[in-house]
PDB file of C-alpha atoms in Angstrom:
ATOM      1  CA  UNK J   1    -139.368  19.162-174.304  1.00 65.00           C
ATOM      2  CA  UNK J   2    -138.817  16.201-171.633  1.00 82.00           C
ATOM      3  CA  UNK J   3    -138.226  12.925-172.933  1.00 91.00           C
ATOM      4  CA  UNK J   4    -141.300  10.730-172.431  1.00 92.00           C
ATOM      5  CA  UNK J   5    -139.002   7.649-171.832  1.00 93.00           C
ATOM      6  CA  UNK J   6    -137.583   9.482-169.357  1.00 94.00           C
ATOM      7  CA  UNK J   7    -140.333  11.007-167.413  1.00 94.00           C
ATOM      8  CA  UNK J   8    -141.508   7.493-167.096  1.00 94.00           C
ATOM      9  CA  UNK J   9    -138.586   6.009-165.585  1.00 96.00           C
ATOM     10  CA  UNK J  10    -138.710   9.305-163.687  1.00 95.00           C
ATOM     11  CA  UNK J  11    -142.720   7.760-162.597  1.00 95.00           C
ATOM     12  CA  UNK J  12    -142.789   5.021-161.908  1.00 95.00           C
ATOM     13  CA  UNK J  13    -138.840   5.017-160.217  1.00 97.00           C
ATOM     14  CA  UNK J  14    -140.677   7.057-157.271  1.00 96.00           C
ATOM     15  CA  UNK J  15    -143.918   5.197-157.787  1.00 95.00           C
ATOM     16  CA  UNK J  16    -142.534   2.262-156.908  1.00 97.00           C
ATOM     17  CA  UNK J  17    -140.375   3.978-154.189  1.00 97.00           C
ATOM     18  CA  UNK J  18    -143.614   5.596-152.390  1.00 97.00           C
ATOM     19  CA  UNK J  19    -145.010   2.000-152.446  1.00 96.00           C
ATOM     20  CA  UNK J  20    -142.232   0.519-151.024  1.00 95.00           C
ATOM     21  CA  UNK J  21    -142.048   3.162-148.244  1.00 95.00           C
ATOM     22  CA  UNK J  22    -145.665   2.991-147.371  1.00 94.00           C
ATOM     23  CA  UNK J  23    -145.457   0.268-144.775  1.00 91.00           C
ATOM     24  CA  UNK J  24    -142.956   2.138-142.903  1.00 89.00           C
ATOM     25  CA  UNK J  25    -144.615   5.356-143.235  1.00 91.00           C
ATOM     26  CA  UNK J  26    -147.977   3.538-142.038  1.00 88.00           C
ATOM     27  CA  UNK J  27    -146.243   2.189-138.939  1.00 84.00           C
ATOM     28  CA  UNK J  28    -144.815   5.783-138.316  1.00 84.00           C
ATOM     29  CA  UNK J  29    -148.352   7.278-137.977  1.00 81.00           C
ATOM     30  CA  UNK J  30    -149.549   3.726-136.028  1.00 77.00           C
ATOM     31  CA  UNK J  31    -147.498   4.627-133.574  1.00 69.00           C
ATOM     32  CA  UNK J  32    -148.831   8.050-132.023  1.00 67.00           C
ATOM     33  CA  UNK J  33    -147.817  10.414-135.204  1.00 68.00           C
ATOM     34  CA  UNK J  34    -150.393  12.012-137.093  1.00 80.00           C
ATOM     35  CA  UNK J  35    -150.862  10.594-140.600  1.00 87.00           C
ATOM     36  CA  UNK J  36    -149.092  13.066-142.146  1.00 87.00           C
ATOM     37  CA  UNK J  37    -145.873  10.316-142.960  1.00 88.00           C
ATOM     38  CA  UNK J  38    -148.595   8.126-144.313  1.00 90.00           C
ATOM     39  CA  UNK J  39    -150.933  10.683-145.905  1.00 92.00           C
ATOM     40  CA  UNK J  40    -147.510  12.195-147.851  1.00 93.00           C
ATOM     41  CA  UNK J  41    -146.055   9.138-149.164  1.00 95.00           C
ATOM     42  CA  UNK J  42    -149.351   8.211-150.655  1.00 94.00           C
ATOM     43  CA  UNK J  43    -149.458  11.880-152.411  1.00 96.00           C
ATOM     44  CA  UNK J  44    -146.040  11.219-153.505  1.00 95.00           C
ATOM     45  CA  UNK J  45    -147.276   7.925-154.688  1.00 95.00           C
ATOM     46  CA  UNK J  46    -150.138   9.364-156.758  1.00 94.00           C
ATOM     47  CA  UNK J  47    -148.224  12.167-158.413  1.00 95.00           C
ATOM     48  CA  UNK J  48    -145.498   9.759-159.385  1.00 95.00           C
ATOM     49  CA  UNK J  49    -148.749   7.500-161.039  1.00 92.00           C
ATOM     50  CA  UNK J  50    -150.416  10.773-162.758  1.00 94.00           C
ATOM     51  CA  UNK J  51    -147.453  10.742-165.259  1.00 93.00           C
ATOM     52  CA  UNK J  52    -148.328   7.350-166.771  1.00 91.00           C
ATOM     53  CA  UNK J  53    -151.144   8.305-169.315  1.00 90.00           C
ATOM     54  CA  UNK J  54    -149.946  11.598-170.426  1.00 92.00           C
ATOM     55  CA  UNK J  55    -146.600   9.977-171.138  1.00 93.00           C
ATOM     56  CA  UNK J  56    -148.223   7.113-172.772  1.00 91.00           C
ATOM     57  CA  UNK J  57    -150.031   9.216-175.078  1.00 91.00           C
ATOM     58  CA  UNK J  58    -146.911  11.252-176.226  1.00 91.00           C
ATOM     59  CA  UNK J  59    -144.937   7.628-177.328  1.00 91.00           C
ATOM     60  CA  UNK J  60    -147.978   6.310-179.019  1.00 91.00           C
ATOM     61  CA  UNK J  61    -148.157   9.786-180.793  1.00 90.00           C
ATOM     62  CA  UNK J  62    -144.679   9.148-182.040  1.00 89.00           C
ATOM     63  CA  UNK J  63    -144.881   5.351-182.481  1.00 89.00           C
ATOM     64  CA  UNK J  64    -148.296   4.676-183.824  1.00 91.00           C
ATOM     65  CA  UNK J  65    -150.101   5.675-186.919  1.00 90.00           C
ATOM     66  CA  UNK J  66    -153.293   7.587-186.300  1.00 89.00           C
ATOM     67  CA  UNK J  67    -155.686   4.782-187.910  1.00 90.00           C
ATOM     68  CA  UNK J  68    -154.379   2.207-185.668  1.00 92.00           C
ATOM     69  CA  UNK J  69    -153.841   4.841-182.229  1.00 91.00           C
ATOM     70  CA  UNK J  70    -157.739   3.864-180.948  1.00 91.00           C
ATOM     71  CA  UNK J  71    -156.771   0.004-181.401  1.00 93.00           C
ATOM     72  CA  UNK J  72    -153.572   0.064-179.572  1.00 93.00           C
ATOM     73  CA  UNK J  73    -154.895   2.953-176.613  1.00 92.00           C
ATOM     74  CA  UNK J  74    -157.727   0.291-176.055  1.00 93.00           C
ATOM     75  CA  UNK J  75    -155.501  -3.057-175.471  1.00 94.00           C
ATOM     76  CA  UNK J  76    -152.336  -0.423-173.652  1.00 93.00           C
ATOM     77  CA  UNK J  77    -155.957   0.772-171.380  1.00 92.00           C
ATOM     78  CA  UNK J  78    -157.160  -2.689-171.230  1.00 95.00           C
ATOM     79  CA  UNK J  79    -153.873  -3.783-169.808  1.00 93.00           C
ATOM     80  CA  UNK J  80    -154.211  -1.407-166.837  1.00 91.00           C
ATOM     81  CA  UNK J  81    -157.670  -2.659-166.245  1.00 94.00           C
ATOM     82  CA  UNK J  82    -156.171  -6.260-166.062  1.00 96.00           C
ATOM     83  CA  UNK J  83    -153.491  -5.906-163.902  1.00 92.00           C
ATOM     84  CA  UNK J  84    -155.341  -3.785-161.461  1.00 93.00           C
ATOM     85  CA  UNK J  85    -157.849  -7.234-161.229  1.00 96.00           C
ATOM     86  CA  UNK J  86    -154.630  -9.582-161.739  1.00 95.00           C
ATOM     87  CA  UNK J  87    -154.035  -7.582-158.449  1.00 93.00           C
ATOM     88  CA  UNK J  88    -157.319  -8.049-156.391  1.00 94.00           C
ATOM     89  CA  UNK J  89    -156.885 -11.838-156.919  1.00 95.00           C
ATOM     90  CA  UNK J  90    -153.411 -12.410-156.011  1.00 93.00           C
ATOM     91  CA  UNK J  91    -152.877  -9.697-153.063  1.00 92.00           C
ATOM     92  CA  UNK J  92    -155.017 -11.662-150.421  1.00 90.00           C
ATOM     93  CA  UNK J  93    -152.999 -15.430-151.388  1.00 89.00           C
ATOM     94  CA  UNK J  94    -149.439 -13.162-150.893  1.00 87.00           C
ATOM     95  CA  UNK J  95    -150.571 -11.528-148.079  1.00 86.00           C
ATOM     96  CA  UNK J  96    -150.794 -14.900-146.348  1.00 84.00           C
ATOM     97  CA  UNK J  97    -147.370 -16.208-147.368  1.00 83.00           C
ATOM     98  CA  UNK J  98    -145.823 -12.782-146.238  1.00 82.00           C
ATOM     99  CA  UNK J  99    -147.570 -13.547-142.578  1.00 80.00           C
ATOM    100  CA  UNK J 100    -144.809 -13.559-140.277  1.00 75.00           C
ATOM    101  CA  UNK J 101    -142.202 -12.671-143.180  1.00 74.00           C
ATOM    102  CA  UNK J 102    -142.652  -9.271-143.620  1.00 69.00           C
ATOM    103  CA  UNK J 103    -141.556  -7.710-140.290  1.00 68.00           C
ATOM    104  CA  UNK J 104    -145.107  -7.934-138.447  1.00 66.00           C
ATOM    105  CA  UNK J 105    -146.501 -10.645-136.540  1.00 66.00           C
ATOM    106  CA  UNK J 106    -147.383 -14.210-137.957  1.00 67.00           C
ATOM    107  CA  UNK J 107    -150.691 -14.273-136.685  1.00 65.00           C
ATOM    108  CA  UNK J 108    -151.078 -11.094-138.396  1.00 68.00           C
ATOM    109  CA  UNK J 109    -151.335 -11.029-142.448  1.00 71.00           C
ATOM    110  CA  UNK J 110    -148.652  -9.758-144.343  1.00 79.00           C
ATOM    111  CA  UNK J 111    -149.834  -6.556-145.756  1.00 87.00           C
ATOM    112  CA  UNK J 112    -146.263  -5.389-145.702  1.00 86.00           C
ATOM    113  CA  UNK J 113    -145.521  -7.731-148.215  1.00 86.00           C
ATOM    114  CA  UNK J 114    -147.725  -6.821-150.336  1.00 88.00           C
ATOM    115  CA  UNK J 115    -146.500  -3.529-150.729  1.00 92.00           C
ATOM    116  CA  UNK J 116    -142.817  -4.590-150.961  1.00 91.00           C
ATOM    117  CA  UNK J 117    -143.663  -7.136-153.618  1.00 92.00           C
ATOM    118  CA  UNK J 118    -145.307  -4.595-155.756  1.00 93.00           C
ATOM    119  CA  UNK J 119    -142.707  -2.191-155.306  1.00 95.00           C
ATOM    120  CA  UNK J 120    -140.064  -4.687-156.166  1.00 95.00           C
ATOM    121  CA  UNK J 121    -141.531  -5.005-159.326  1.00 95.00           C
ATOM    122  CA  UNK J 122    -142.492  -1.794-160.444  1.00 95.00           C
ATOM    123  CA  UNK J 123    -138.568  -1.220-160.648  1.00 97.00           C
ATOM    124  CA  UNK J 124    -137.829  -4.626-161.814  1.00 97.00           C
ATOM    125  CA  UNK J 125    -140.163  -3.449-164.802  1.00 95.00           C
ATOM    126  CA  UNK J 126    -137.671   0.078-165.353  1.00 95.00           C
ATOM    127  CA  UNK J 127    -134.876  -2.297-166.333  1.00 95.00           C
ATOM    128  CA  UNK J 128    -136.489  -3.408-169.741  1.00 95.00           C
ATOM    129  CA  UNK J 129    -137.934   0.042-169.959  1.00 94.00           C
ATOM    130  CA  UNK J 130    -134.720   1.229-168.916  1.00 93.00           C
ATOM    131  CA  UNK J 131    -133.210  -0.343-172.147  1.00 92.00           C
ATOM    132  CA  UNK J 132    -135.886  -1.310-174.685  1.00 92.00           C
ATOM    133  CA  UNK J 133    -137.982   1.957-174.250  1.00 90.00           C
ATOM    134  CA  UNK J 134    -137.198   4.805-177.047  1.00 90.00           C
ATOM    135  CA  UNK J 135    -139.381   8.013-176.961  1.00 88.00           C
ATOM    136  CA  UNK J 136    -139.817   7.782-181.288  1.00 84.00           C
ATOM    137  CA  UNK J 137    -138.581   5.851-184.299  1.00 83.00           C
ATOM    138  CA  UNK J 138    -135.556   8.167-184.918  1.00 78.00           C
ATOM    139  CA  UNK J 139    -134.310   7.952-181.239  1.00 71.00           C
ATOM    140  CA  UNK J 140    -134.588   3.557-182.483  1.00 66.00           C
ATOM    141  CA  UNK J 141    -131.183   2.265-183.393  1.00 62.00           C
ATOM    142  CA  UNK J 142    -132.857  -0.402-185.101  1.00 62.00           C
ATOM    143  CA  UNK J 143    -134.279   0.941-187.655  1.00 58.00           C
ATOM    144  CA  UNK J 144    -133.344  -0.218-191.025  1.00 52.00           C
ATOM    145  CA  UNK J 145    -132.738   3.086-193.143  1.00 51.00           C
ATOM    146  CA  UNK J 146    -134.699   6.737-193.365  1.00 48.00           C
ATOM    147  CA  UNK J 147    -135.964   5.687-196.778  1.00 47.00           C
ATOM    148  CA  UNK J 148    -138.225   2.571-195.028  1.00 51.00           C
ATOM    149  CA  UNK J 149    -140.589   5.371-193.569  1.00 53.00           C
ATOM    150  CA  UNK J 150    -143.434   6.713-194.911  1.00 53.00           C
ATOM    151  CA  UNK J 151    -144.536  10.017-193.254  1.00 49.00           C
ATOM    152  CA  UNK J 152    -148.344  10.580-192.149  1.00 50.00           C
ATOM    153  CA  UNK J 153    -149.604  14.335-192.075  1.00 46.00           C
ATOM    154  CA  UNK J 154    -151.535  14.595-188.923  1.00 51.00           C
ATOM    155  CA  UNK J 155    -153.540  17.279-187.771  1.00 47.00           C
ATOM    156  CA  UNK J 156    -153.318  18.021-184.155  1.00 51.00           C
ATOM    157  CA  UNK J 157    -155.915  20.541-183.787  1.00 51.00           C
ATOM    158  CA  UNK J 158    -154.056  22.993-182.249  1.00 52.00           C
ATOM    159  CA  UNK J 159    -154.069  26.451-183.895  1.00 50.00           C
ATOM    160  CA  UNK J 160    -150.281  26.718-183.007  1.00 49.00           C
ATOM    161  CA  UNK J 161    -149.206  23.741-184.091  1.00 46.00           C
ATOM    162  CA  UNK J 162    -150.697  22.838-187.406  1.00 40.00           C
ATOM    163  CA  UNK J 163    -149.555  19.543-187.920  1.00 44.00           C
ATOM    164  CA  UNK J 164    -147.558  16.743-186.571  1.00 47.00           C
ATOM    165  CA  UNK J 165    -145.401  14.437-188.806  1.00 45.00           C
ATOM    166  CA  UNK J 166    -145.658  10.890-188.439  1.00 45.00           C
ATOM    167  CA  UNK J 167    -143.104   8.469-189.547  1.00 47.00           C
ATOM    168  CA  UNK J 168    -144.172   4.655-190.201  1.00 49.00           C
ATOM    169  CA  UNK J 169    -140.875   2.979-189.991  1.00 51.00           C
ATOM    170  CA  UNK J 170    -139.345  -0.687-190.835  1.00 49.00           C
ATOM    171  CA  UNK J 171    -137.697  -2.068-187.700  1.00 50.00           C
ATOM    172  CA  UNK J 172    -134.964  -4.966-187.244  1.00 52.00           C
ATOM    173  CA  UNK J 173    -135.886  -6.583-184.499  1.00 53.00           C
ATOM    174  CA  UNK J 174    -133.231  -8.947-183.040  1.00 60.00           C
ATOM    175  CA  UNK J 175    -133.466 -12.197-184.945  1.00 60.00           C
ATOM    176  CA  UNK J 176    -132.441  -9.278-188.046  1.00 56.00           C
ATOM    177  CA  UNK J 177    -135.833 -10.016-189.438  1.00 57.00           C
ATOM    178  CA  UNK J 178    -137.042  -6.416-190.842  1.00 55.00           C
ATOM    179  CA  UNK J 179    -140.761  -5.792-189.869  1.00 54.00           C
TER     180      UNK J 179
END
């Protein structure tokens, strides 16, 4: 089994690379190629992005107890839908203070930019993930003790695999509060 945390990293590490490389691969095929450069980097792009959700649901498996899983999946989903509109509003104001900055002409928006900026963040975001990120409560340094969990029988629905233990553990976050 791969860890989740990993695979993530793993994600949204090329993710973030393919959108990064997508201006250069777009001048590549501007400039008499065929759009195979661009074409590929964008596939590489979107397989990098497909492992998001299934990884997501394999931590929350771990992390969150079933009666609270539909609560948490809906503000984690909610978040996507909010950044992707955080996104539509801010990407035409940074594409005009890229103009000129981002290695095309200043009469000519900086859609460059744009794509630099975003991937500049996506692995600004692995660092925290990098280090904060664990794929369940027993790979979690901070928790307290075994005997703070309470295990939750859950049935996966799976003829092969009959059930799925969950632990509910008390964590010590870094003030040394336990919660």
């Amino acid at each position: 089994v791969v860890s989740s945390r990993l695979l993530m990293i793993i994600g949204v590490c090329l993710w973030s690379l393919a959108t990064l490389g997508t201006p250069i691969m777009a001048e590549l095929s501007s400039n008499g190629y065929i759009l195979l450069p661009l074409l590929s980097i964008r596939a590489i792009m979107g397989a990098a992005e497909a492992v998001v959700l299934p990884t997501m649901q394999r931590i929350l498996a771990n992390w969150v107890p079933p009666e609270k899983k539909a609560t948490t999946l809906a503000i984690i989903l909610s978040g996507f839908q909010l950044g992707t509109v955080s996104a539509y509003l801010v990407s035409p104001w940074l594409m005009d203070q890229m103009s000129g900055l981002d290695g095309g002409a200043a009469d000519i928006e900086g859609w460059r930019g744009m794509f630099y900026i975003y991937g500049v963040a996506g692995l600004v975001w692995l660092l925290p993930w990098y280090f904060l990120a664990k794929d369940s409560p027993s790979a979690n340094n901070n928790i307290v003790s075994a005997e703070d969990c309470t295990e939750t029988l859950v049935n996966t629905m799976i003829e092969d695999d009959a059930s799925l233990v969950f632990q509910e553990c008390l964590v010590e976050n870094e003030a040394g509060e336990i919660t």
